[in-house]
Structures are given as C-alpha cells and as structure tokens.
Amino acid sequence: MNFTDLGLCDELSKAVADLGYESPTPIQEKSIPIVLMGRDILGSAQTGTGKTASFTLPMIEILASGRAKARLPRSLILAPTRELAAQVAESFEKFSTYHKLTMALLIGGVSFADQNAALDKGVDVLIATPGRLLDHFERGKVMLNDVKILVIDEADRMLDMGFIPDVERIVSLLPQIRQTLFFSATLSDDIHKISGKFVSNPKIIEVAPPASTADTVAQHLIWSDIKGKRDALRRLLRSEDVKNAVIFCNRKRDIGVLIRSLTRHGFDAVALHGDMSQSARLEALQKFKDGEVPLLIASDVAARGLDIAGLSHVFNFDVPSSAEDYVHRIGRTGRAGKSGRAFTIAAGKDDQRYVGAIEKLIGKSIPLIGDTPDKNDGAGNAKPAAKKSRSRNKNARTQEAGPDNSSDTPAATSKPVAKSSKSKKDEKSHSNGNRNRADELPSPPDCVGNTLEDTGHIPAFLTR
Ligand code: AMP
C-alpha cells in the first residue's frame, strides 16, 4: 500500500516521500480514503500513530481546488494547546510543499497583527486554539461561515482543559453542512456523547485499543523515598544512554526546582510549562528539538502531543495522578516504529494508588526495578531492602547493587548527557566546593534487592 493507492495525488506522495515516509500508517490507511469521500470521522488514535497526516493530507487534496477569500477560511483545525497547534501547522507546511495553499496559525501569546495580516490575505487552512480564535472572531477579524472542513484534534484534552464550551460556540458559527473530523486519544463515554454534537453519521476509526501503550516503549518503574527522587533521576540519566529526554513533573512549581538541581549537577535542561510566555515556550522547544539542550522538563498540558523526532527517553519524575496522562507521557517516545525507554519514579502512598490505576488502565504491570513499595513506611521513606520482591516478579532475574555514593557529584563512571558550556561551568564550580547544599540529599536505599522483569538493558547503577 502506498499513498497514491489511498487516492492522494502525486504531489502529496512526493511530499511524504521527501519526508521519508515509505508507506501509510494504519490510521492513515483507514482515514484518508474516508476523508476524501467527504464523510465525517470519529477517530481514536494516540499521538505518534501518524494521526496528523491522516487528516492533513486529504484536506490538502480536497482544498487544492478552490481559492480562499479574505477573512473567510475554508477549513479549520482546532487544537487544545499552542504547541499542538504549532505542530499541526508545521506538518501542514511540510505536506503542502507542492501546493499553493495558504495557512494561518492563531495561537495565544503572540501578536494579533501578524495573524490579522494572514487572515486578510485569505486562508485555506486555519489552525487555532479555541480561545484565540474566539478573540479574533469577537474583534471581527475572521468569519467562519465558509468553513467546509472542521477538525477537532485531541478532543479528550479539550474536555480535560474545559474547552468544550468554546468549541461548541465556534461550531455554532460554522455552516451546518460541512465535513467534521473528530479525533481523540480515547473514545470514552463522555467523548462519545460530546462528539454527537459535532459529527454526523461518522465513520468510527480506531487504530489502537483505548489507552494502550506502544510495544516500542520499554517501561520501568522505580520506587524511591520522596527525598531521594532527584538522586534517583540523576542516576538514571547517567546510566542510561540518553540522547534526549522529556522529564515530566506533576506541578509547574517543581519544574524550576528540578531544573536548578539538575543544572547544579552538570545537566543541561530547559523548562516547558503553561506559565511561560509563548515566546519562551517556543524558544525552549526549539532548543530541545534542535538538540542544543538534551533535557526538557515539562508539565502535562504543555507537553501533550508533542512530536519530537527520535526521543530516546521519557522520565516521570512524578507518577501522574491521571492514568491517561501516563499513556500520553510515555507515548512521546517509541514513535514512528523507533524504540524508546520510559522510567517512572514513584514515592509515597498516593503513588501506590496511581501506579495501580495506571497498571489497570494499560492492562499490564510496569516492570519493576529496585525495591518494592510495601517496604515504604507510609511517609514516603523506603526502608532498607528486604528479600521479598513483588510476586509478579518472582521469576525475574535478581540483581544486587551496592550503595550509591554519587548523589552529590556526577559519578566518575557516569555518562552525563551532553552539556552546554554553561553547565560545564556549573560542574566546575561543584569541584571548587561552591555547590548549593540545599540540593544534597541522602542517597535513597532504592537500589538494593533489585528485581528486573523484561526488557533488555539494565541501568548500570543497578548492577554495581
Ligand atoms: P503524529 O501521530 O501525527 O504526531 O505523527 C507522529 C510521527 O510519525 C511524526 O513524526 C510524523 O512525521 C511521523 N509519521 C507520520 N506518518 C508517517 C508515515 N506514514 N511513515 C513514517 N513516519 C510517519
């Protein structure tokens, strides 16, 4: 099966070939012919499955004939976050290399002037977050009564973020006769109910069972005490072959603390969260995507759906309190057929509950490395290792590891991720004794009595 077999023109086939796509992904195989037929779609697909091309490519094919008029976009793609909208715009630009279509991206945090200028010229595809689009509408800068194709992307995220009323308002401004493509990572009952307001007789397309995790991601779980989490993370970063990693925190305020701590320990990291200005967010993301900085410390909202080519690792510095977020987080790696590794650092009683919910949702246990939570004293402090391991691991290989003394300085044998000159300077100041002591926490006893189920490579610190 190739892209021309799906009914796409030679120019689009050439554009995807230029990008190195050899054949369509399952969602593309299923969606593209249906979109070209003009039918509505209710699609369940995780990011990483090639979902963006599954709607963008046929839209370009359909829109290739016809011309846009000033302030009257011919199609509209709604995305929940600025980053996702920007990512869809990036894909659209790549796919439409051989077409003369126009596009505008309406997202918050950047000036209205450029966006107005683009709208004035007339756009074939308008890509927007709901809030900014409504701002433009209320200022009389855009009219939506010529929109023939509507895409609602990441609908479950729209729901989580409270955007559905805005989406309803926007949809009430569109012509009743139109084509609607509605995508969500999962098709929960709520999402089914909501979709009924937007789509008409849709073709239901599901490419992965709800909330499944990709086989290309090797998952691991590590229990720590709460104070030892940063130490556990650093040791993972040093022992894993980290090319580039997203590290997730549950709270925005913890991101800055973690970045300062990692920087003091010689790692180079940037932040991405919703309290940053749009330009700061885009700048951080660009540095990370360009490989200038190997670690991105992110919140769920900001990093949802991010497409970073060849991401080697995801670290959950905190266990997400929503099991679905776990699936989305680790789905940043192991994309487009490549393999990836995901580590989750758990600590404390709440995390026992959250891990249980995640394992229930994904329908399997996350292979455990290190000590078990039942030796946790309830205050988030792991007790010294016992011999027992979780019963599900009882046939697994047992690894013993000595105490780790590397909590304060990068270990002599470590393999730190690439550093900038700034972080090298910081590292030097450590050896001069200028370290900030606030970050120096005792090594957790999290590396003794290890068991490792599954998955090939074992972090080096666990085998010492
Ligand atoms: P998405 O799920 O749309 O975020 O896409 C995930 C990644 O897969 C992106 O980096 C795409 O460029 C890539 N991709 C999409 N379709 C294909 C394809 N048919 N072959 C190879 N890579 C693809």
Coordinates of C-alpha atoms and ligand atoms in Angstrom, one line a residue:
M1 CA 0.0 0.0 0.0
N2 CA 1.4 3.4 -0.9
F3 CA 0.0 6.9 -0.6
T4 CA -1.2 7.1 -4.2
D5 CA -3.3 3.9 -3.6
L6 CA -5.2 5.8 -1.0
G7 CA -6.3 8.3 -3.6
L8 CA -3.7 11.1 -3.0
C9 CA -2.2 13.0 -5.8
D10 CA 1.4 12.6 -7.0
E11 CA 2.4 15.9 -5.4
L12 CA 1.3 14.7 -2.0
S13 CA 3.0 11.3 -2.5
K14 CA 6.2 13.2 -3.4
A15 CA 5.9 15.5 -0.3
V16 CA 5.6 12.5 2.0
A17 CA 8.4 10.6 0.2
D18 CA 10.6 13.7 0.8
L19 CA 9.9 13.3 4.5
G20 CA 11.0 9.7 4.4
Y21 CA 7.5 8.1 4.8
E22 CA 7.6 4.8 2.9
S23 CA 4.0 3.6 3.5
P24 CA 0.9 4.9 5.3
T25 CA 0.4 4.1 8.9
P26 CA -2.8 2.2 9.9
I27 CA -4.7 5.4 10.8
Q28 CA -3.7 6.9 7.5
E29 CA -4.8 3.8 5.6
K30 CA -8.2 3.9 7.3
S31 CA -8.9 7.7 7.4
I32 CA -7.5 9.1 4.2
P33 CA -10.0 7.4 1.8
I34 CA -12.9 8.2 4.1
V35 CA -11.9 11.9 4.3
L36 CA -11.6 12.0 0.5
M37 CA -15.1 10.6 0.3
G38 CA -16.3 13.6 2.3
R39 CA -17.5 11.6 5.3
D40 CA -17.3 12.6 8.9
I41 CA -14.9 10.7 11.1
L42 CA -14.8 9.8 14.8
G43 CA -11.3 8.7 15.2
S44 CA -9.5 7.2 18.2
A45 CA -5.8 7.4 17.8
Q46 CA -2.9 8.3 20.1
T47 CA -0.3 10.8 19.0
G48 CA 2.6 9.0 17.4
T49 CA 0.4 7.0 15.2
G50 CA 0.6 9.4 12.2
K51 CA -2.8 10.9 13.0
T52 CA -1.9 14.5 11.9
A53 CA -1.1 13.3 8.3
S54 CA -4.3 11.2 8.3
F55 CA -6.4 14.4 8.2
T56 CA -3.9 17.0 6.8
L57 CA -3.1 15.1 3.6
P58 CA -6.6 14.5 2.4
M59 CA -7.5 18.1 3.4
I60 CA -4.8 19.4 1.2
E61 CA -6.1 17.2 -1.7
I62 CA -9.6 18.5 -1.2
L63 CA -8.6 22.1 -0.8
A64 CA -6.2 22.1 -3.8
S65 CA -9.1 23.1 -6.0
G66 CA -10.7 26.4 -5.0
R67 CA -9.5 29.7 -3.6
A68 CA -9.7 31.4 -0.2
K69 CA -11.3 34.8 0.3
A70 CA -10.2 37.4 2.8
R71 CA -11.1 36.6 6.4
L72 CA -13.2 33.6 5.3
P73 CA -11.1 30.5 6.0
R74 CA -12.1 27.4 4.0
S75 CA -11.1 24.9 6.7
L76 CA -10.5 25.0 10.4
I77 CA -8.3 22.8 12.7
L78 CA -8.8 23.2 16.4
A79 CA -6.1 22.0 18.8
P80 CA -6.1 22.3 22.6
T81 CA -2.6 23.8 23.1
R82 CA -0.4 26.3 21.4
E83 CA 2.3 23.7 20.9
L84 CA 0.0 21.2 19.3
A85 CA -1.5 23.8 17.0
A86 CA 2.0 24.9 16.0
Q87 CA 3.0 21.3 15.4
V88 CA 0.0 20.7 13.1
A89 CA 0.9 23.9 11.3
E90 CA 4.5 22.6 10.8
S91 CA 3.2 19.4 9.4
F92 CA 0.8 21.2 7.1
E93 CA 3.6 23.3 5.7
K94 CA 5.7 20.2 5.0
F95 CA 2.9 18.3 3.4
S96 CA 1.8 21.2 1.2
T97 CA 5.3 21.9 -0.3
Y98 CA 4.0 21.2 -3.8
H99 CA 0.7 23.0 -3.4
K100 CA -0.1 26.7 -3.3
L101 CA -2.3 26.7 -0.2
T102 CA -2.3 29.4 2.4
M103 CA -2.4 28.8 6.2
A104 CA -2.8 30.9 9.3
L105 CA -1.9 29.9 12.9
L106 CA -3.9 31.6 15.6
I107 CA -2.5 30.9 19.0
G108 CA -2.2 33.0 22.2
G109 CA 0.9 34.7 23.4
V110 CA 1.9 36.1 20.0
S111 CA 0.8 39.4 18.5
F112 CA -2.5 39.8 16.8
A113 CA -1.0 41.9 14.0
D114 CA 0.7 39.1 12.0
Q115 CA -2.3 36.9 12.5
N116 CA -4.7 39.6 11.2
A117 CA -2.4 40.2 8.2
A118 CA -2.5 36.4 7.3
L119 CA -6.3 36.4 7.7
D120 CA -6.7 39.4 5.5
K121 CA -4.9 37.6 2.7
G122 CA -7.4 34.7 2.8
V123 CA -6.5 31.3 4.2
D124 CA -7.2 27.8 3.0
V125 CA -6.4 26.3 6.4
L126 CA -6.9 28.0 9.7
I127 CA -5.2 26.3 12.6
A128 CA -6.2 27.6 16.0
T129 CA -6.6 27.2 19.7
P130 CA -10.2 27.9 20.7
G131 CA -9.6 30.9 22.9
R132 CA -7.5 32.9 20.4
L133 CA -9.9 32.0 17.5
L134 CA -12.8 33.5 19.5
D135 CA -10.8 36.6 20.3
H136 CA -10.3 37.2 16.6
F137 CA -13.9 36.5 15.9
E138 CA -15.1 38.9 18.5
R139 CA -12.8 41.6 17.0
G140 CA -14.5 41.0 13.7
K141 CA -11.2 39.7 12.1
V142 CA -12.5 36.4 11.0
M143 CA -15.8 34.9 9.8
L144 CA -16.4 31.2 9.9
N145 CA -19.3 30.8 7.6
D146 CA -17.2 29.5 4.7
V147 CA -15.6 26.6 6.6
K148 CA -16.2 23.4 4.7
I149 CA -14.0 21.1 6.8
L150 CA -13.6 21.2 10.6
V151 CA -11.0 19.1 12.5
I152 CA -11.3 18.8 16.3
D153 CA -8.0 17.3 17.4
E154 CA -7.3 15.8 20.8
A155 CA -10.9 16.2 21.9
D156 CA -10.3 14.4 25.2
R157 CA -7.7 17.0 26.0
M158 CA -10.1 19.8 25.1
L159 CA -12.5 18.2 27.6
D160 CA -9.9 18.0 30.3
M161 CA -9.0 21.6 29.8
G162 CA -12.6 22.8 29.9
F163 CA -12.5 24.0 26.2
I164 CA -15.7 22.2 25.1
P165 CA -18.0 25.2 25.6
D166 CA -15.6 27.3 23.5
V167 CA -15.6 24.6 20.8
E168 CA -19.4 24.5 20.9
R169 CA -19.5 28.2 20.4
I170 CA -17.1 28.0 17.5
V171 CA -19.1 25.2 15.9
S172 CA -22.3 27.2 16.2
L173 CA -20.6 29.8 13.9
L174 CA -19.8 27.3 11.2
P175 CA -22.1 26.2 8.3
Q176 CA -24.3 23.2 9.3
I177 CA -23.3 21.5 6.1
R178 CA -19.6 20.7 6.4
Q179 CA -17.3 17.8 7.0
T180 CA -16.1 17.1 10.5
L181 CA -13.2 15.0 11.6
F182 CA -13.1 14.4 15.3
F183 CA -10.1 12.9 16.9
S184 CA -9.4 11.8 20.5
A185 CA -6.8 9.6 22.1
T186 CA -9.5 7.6 23.7
L187 CA -13.2 7.2 22.9
S188 CA -14.7 7.3 26.5
D189 CA -18.4 7.5 27.1
D190 CA -18.0 11.3 27.7
I191 CA -16.2 11.8 24.4
H192 CA -18.8 9.7 22.5
K193 CA -21.5 11.9 24.0
I194 CA -19.7 15.1 23.1
S195 CA -18.8 14.0 19.6
G196 CA -22.5 13.6 18.9
K197 CA -22.8 17.4 18.9
F198 CA -20.3 17.8 16.2
V199 CA -20.2 14.9 13.8
S200 CA -23.0 13.5 11.7
N201 CA -23.1 9.8 10.8
P202 CA -19.4 9.4 11.3
K203 CA -17.2 6.5 10.3
I204 CA -15.6 5.3 13.5
I205 CA -12.0 4.6 13.2
E206 CA -9.9 3.1 16.0
V207 CA -6.3 2.2 15.5
A208 CA -5.2 1.1 18.9
P209 CA -7.2 -0.2 21.8
P210 CA -8.1 2.6 24.2
A211 CA -5.2 3.7 26.4
S212 CA -2.8 1.0 25.3
T213 CA 0.9 1.7 25.4
A214 CA 3.0 1.1 22.3
D215 CA 5.2 -2.1 22.3
T216 CA 8.1 0.1 21.1
V217 CA 8.4 1.7 24.6
A218 CA 10.2 -0.3 27.3
Q219 CA 8.6 0.7 30.6
H220 CA 10.2 0.6 34.0
L221 CA 9.1 1.6 37.5
I222 CA 11.4 2.6 40.3
W223 CA 10.4 3.1 43.9
S224 CA 12.3 5.8 45.9
D225 CA 11.7 7.7 49.0
I226 CA 10.4 11.2 48.4
K227 CA 13.7 13.0 49.2
G228 CA 15.7 10.6 47.0
K229 CA 13.7 11.2 43.8
R230 CA 16.2 13.7 42.3
D231 CA 19.1 11.4 43.1
A232 CA 17.3 8.5 41.5
L233 CA 16.6 10.6 38.4
R234 CA 20.3 11.7 38.2
R235 CA 21.5 8.2 38.4
L236 CA 19.1 7.1 35.7
L237 CA 20.2 10.0 33.5
R238 CA 23.9 8.9 34.0
S239 CA 23.4 5.2 33.5
E240 CA 21.0 5.3 30.6
D241 CA 22.1 6.2 27.1
V242 CA 20.0 9.3 27.0
K243 CA 20.1 11.1 23.7
N244 CA 17.2 13.4 24.5
A245 CA 14.5 13.1 27.2
V246 CA 11.4 14.7 28.4
I247 CA 11.1 14.7 32.2
F248 CA 7.5 15.1 33.4
C249 CA 6.6 16.8 36.7
N250 CA 3.1 17.0 38.1
R251 CA 3.3 20.5 39.4
K252 CA 4.6 23.6 37.5
R253 CA 6.4 24.9 40.5
D254 CA 8.5 21.8 40.8
I255 CA 9.9 22.2 37.3
G256 CA 12.1 25.2 38.2
V257 CA 13.4 23.4 41.3
L258 CA 14.3 20.4 39.3
I259 CA 16.0 22.4 36.6
R260 CA 18.1 24.2 39.1
S261 CA 19.0 20.9 40.8
L262 CA 19.9 19.2 37.5
T263 CA 22.0 22.3 36.4
R264 CA 23.9 22.2 39.6
H265 CA 24.7 18.6 38.9
G266 CA 26.0 19.3 35.5
F267 CA 23.0 18.5 33.3
D268 CA 21.6 20.9 30.7
A269 CA 17.8 21.3 30.8
V270 CA 15.0 23.7 29.7
A271 CA 11.5 24.1 31.1
L272 CA 8.2 23.9 29.3
H273 CA 5.0 24.7 31.2
G274 CA 1.9 26.8 30.8
D275 CA 3.0 29.7 32.9
M276 CA 5.8 30.6 30.5
S277 CA 5.3 33.2 27.8
Q278 CA 4.6 31.8 24.4
S279 CA 7.9 33.0 23.0
A280 CA 9.8 31.4 25.9
R281 CA 7.9 28.1 25.3
L282 CA 8.6 28.1 21.6
E283 CA 12.3 29.0 22.2
A284 CA 12.7 26.2 24.8
L285 CA 11.1 23.7 22.5
Q286 CA 13.2 24.8 19.5
K287 CA 16.4 24.4 21.6
F288 CA 15.3 20.9 22.6
K289 CA 14.2 19.9 19.1
D290 CA 17.5 21.2 17.6
G291 CA 19.4 19.1 20.1
E292 CA 21.0 22.1 21.8
V293 CA 19.7 21.0 25.1
P294 CA 19.1 17.3 25.8
L295 CA 16.6 17.5 28.6
L296 CA 13.1 19.1 28.6
I297 CA 11.3 19.3 31.9
A298 CA 7.7 19.6 31.2
S299 CA 4.1 19.7 32.6
D300 CA 1.4 17.6 31.1
V301 CA -0.5 20.3 29.4
A302 CA 2.5 21.9 27.7
A303 CA 3.9 18.6 26.5
R304 CA 0.8 16.9 25.5
G305 CA 1.0 15.5 22.0
L306 CA 4.5 16.9 21.4
D307 CA 6.2 15.3 18.5
I308 CA 9.9 15.2 19.0
A309 CA 11.7 13.1 16.4
G310 CA 13.6 10.2 17.9
L311 CA 13.1 11.0 21.6
S312 CA 15.1 8.3 23.4
H313 CA 13.6 8.6 26.9
V314 CA 10.7 9.7 29.0
F315 CA 11.1 10.1 32.7
N316 CA 8.2 10.5 35.0
F317 CA 9.7 12.4 37.9
D318 CA 6.3 12.2 39.4
V319 CA 3.7 9.5 38.8
P320 CA 0.8 11.2 37.0
S321 CA -2.4 11.3 39.0
S322 CA -4.3 10.6 35.9
A323 CA -3.6 7.2 34.3
E324 CA -4.4 8.5 30.8
D325 CA -1.6 11.1 31.3
Y326 CA 0.8 8.2 31.8
V327 CA -0.1 6.8 28.4
H328 CA 0.3 10.2 26.8
R329 CA 3.6 10.9 28.5
I330 CA 5.3 7.7 27.6
G331 CA 3.9 8.0 24.1
R332 CA 6.3 10.8 23.4
T333 CA 9.0 8.1 22.9
G334 CA 8.9 4.9 20.8
R335 CA 7.2 6.8 17.9
A336 CA 7.1 6.0 14.2
G337 CA 8.4 2.5 14.8
K338 CA 11.5 3.6 16.8
S339 CA 12.2 2.1 20.2
G340 CA 12.1 4.2 23.4
R341 CA 12.5 3.9 27.1
A342 CA 10.3 5.2 29.9
F343 CA 11.1 5.3 33.6
T344 CA 8.6 6.2 36.3
I345 CA 9.9 7.2 39.7
A346 CA 7.3 6.5 42.4
A347 CA 7.4 7.6 46.1
G348 CA 4.8 7.6 48.8
K349 CA 1.3 6.2 49.4
D350 CA -0.5 8.2 46.8
D351 CA 1.8 6.9 44.1
Q352 CA 0.9 3.3 45.1
R353 CA -2.7 4.2 44.2
Y354 CA -1.7 6.0 41.0
V355 CA 0.5 3.2 39.8
G356 CA -2.3 0.7 40.5
A357 CA -4.7 2.8 38.3
I358 CA -2.1 3.0 35.5
E359 CA -1.5 -0.7 35.5
K360 CA -5.2 -1.3 35.4
L361 CA -5.7 1.1 32.5
I362 CA -2.8 -0.3 30.4
G363 CA -3.7 -3.8 31.3
K364 CA -0.2 -4.9 32.5
S365 CA 2.3 -4.4 35.2
I366 CA 5.1 -1.9 34.7
P367 CA 8.3 -3.9 35.1
L368 CA 9.8 -3.0 38.4
I369 CA 13.4 -2.1 39.1
G370 CA 14.7 -2.0 42.7
D371 CA 12.8 -2.1 45.9
T372 CA 9.1 -2.6 46.4
P373 CA 6.6 -0.1 47.8
D374 CA 5.5 -2.4 50.6
K375 CA 8.8 -1.5 52.3
N376 CA 7.7 2.1 52.4
D377 CA 7.0 3.4 55.8
G378 CA 4.0 5.4 54.7
A379 CA 5.8 8.7 55.0
G380 CA 7.4 8.2 51.6
N381 CA 10.6 6.8 53.1
A382 CA 11.7 3.5 51.8
K383 CA 13.1 1.2 54.4
P384 CA 16.2 -0.8 53.7
A385 CA 15.8 -3.6 51.3
A386 CA 14.1 -6.8 52.2
K387 CA 14.5 -10.0 50.4
K388 CA 10.9 -10.2 49.2
S389 CA 10.0 -8.8 45.8
R390 CA 6.6 -8.2 44.2
S391 CA 5.1 -11.6 43.5
R392 CA 4.7 -10.9 39.8
N393 CA 8.4 -10.6 39.5
K394 CA 9.2 -13.8 41.4
N395 CA 10.7 -15.5 38.4
A396 CA 12.6 -12.4 37.3
R397 CA 16.3 -12.0 37.5
T398 CA 17.6 -10.7 40.8
Q399 CA 20.3 -8.0 40.8
E400 CA 22.2 -6.8 43.7
A401 CA 23.6 -3.3 43.8
G402 CA 25.9 -1.6 46.3
P403 CA 25.2 1.7 48.0
D404 CA 25.4 4.6 45.7
N405 CA 27.7 7.5 46.7
S406 CA 27.1 9.6 43.7
S407 CA 24.3 11.8 44.9
D408 CA 26.4 15.0 45.1
T409 CA 28.7 14.9 42.2
P410 CA 28.4 13.3 38.8
A411 CA 29.9 9.8 39.2
A412 CA 33.3 9.3 37.8
T413 CA 32.0 6.4 35.7
S414 CA 28.9 8.2 34.7
K415 CA 27.8 9.1 31.2
P416 CA 26.3 12.5 31.6
V417 CA 24.0 13.7 28.8
A418 CA 25.6 16.3 26.6
K419 CA 26.2 19.6 28.4
S420 CA 26.4 23.2 27.3
S421 CA 29.4 25.3 28.3
K422 CA 27.3 26.9 31.0
S423 CA 26.6 23.6 32.7
K424 CA 30.2 22.6 32.4
K425 CA 31.0 25.8 34.3
D426 CA 28.5 24.8 37.0
E427 CA 30.0 21.4 37.3
K428 CA 33.4 23.0 37.7
S429 CA 32.1 25.2 40.5
H430 CA 31.0 22.0 42.2
S431 CA 34.5 20.8 42.4
N432 CA 35.5 24.1 43.8
G433 CA 33.2 23.5 46.7
N434 CA 30.6 26.1 45.6
R435 CA 27.7 23.8 45.5
N436 CA 24.3 24.8 46.9
R437 CA 23.8 22.4 49.7
A438 CA 20.1 22.6 49.6
D439 CA 20.0 20.0 46.8
E440 CA 22.2 17.5 48.5
L441 CA 20.0 14.8 49.8
P442 CA 20.9 11.4 51.2
S443 CA 21.1 8.6 48.7
P444 CA 17.9 6.6 48.9
P445 CA 18.2 2.9 49.5
D446 CA 16.5 2.3 46.2
C447 CA 19.0 0.2 44.5
V448 CA 19.2 -2.9 46.7
G449 CA 17.4 -6.1 46.3
N450 CA 16.5 -5.2 42.7
T451 CA 14.4 -7.3 40.5
L452 CA 14.1 -6.7 36.8
E453 CA 11.5 -8.1 34.7
D454 CA 11.6 -7.9 30.9
T455 CA 13.4 -5.6 28.9
G456 CA 16.9 -5.9 27.9
H457 CA 19.2 -3.2 29.1
I458 CA 19.7 -2.7 32.8
P459 CA 20.7 0.7 34.1
A460 CA 24.3 0.5 35.1
F461 CA 23.9 1.8 38.6
L462 CA 21.6 -1.1 39.3
T463 CA 24.3 -3.6 38.5
R464 CA 27.1 -2.1 40.5
Ligands
AMP1 P1 1.6 12.1 14.7 O1 0.9 11.0 15.3 O2 0.8 12.8 13.6 O3 2.0 13.1 15.8 O4 2.9 11.6 14.0 C1 4.0 11.0 14.7 C2 5.2 11.0 13.9 O5 5.2 10.0 12.9 C3 5.6 12.3 13.2 O6 7.0 12.5 13.4 C4 5.4 12.0 11.7 O7 6.2 12.8 10.9 C5 5.6 10.5 11.6 N1 4.9 9.9 10.6 C6 3.6 10.1 10.3 N2 3.2 9.3 9.2 C7 4.2 8.6 8.9 C8 4.5 7.5 7.9 N3 3.5 7.1 7.1 N4 5.7 7.0 7.9 C9 6.7 7.4 8.7 N5 6.5 8.3 9.7 C10 5.3 8.9 9.8

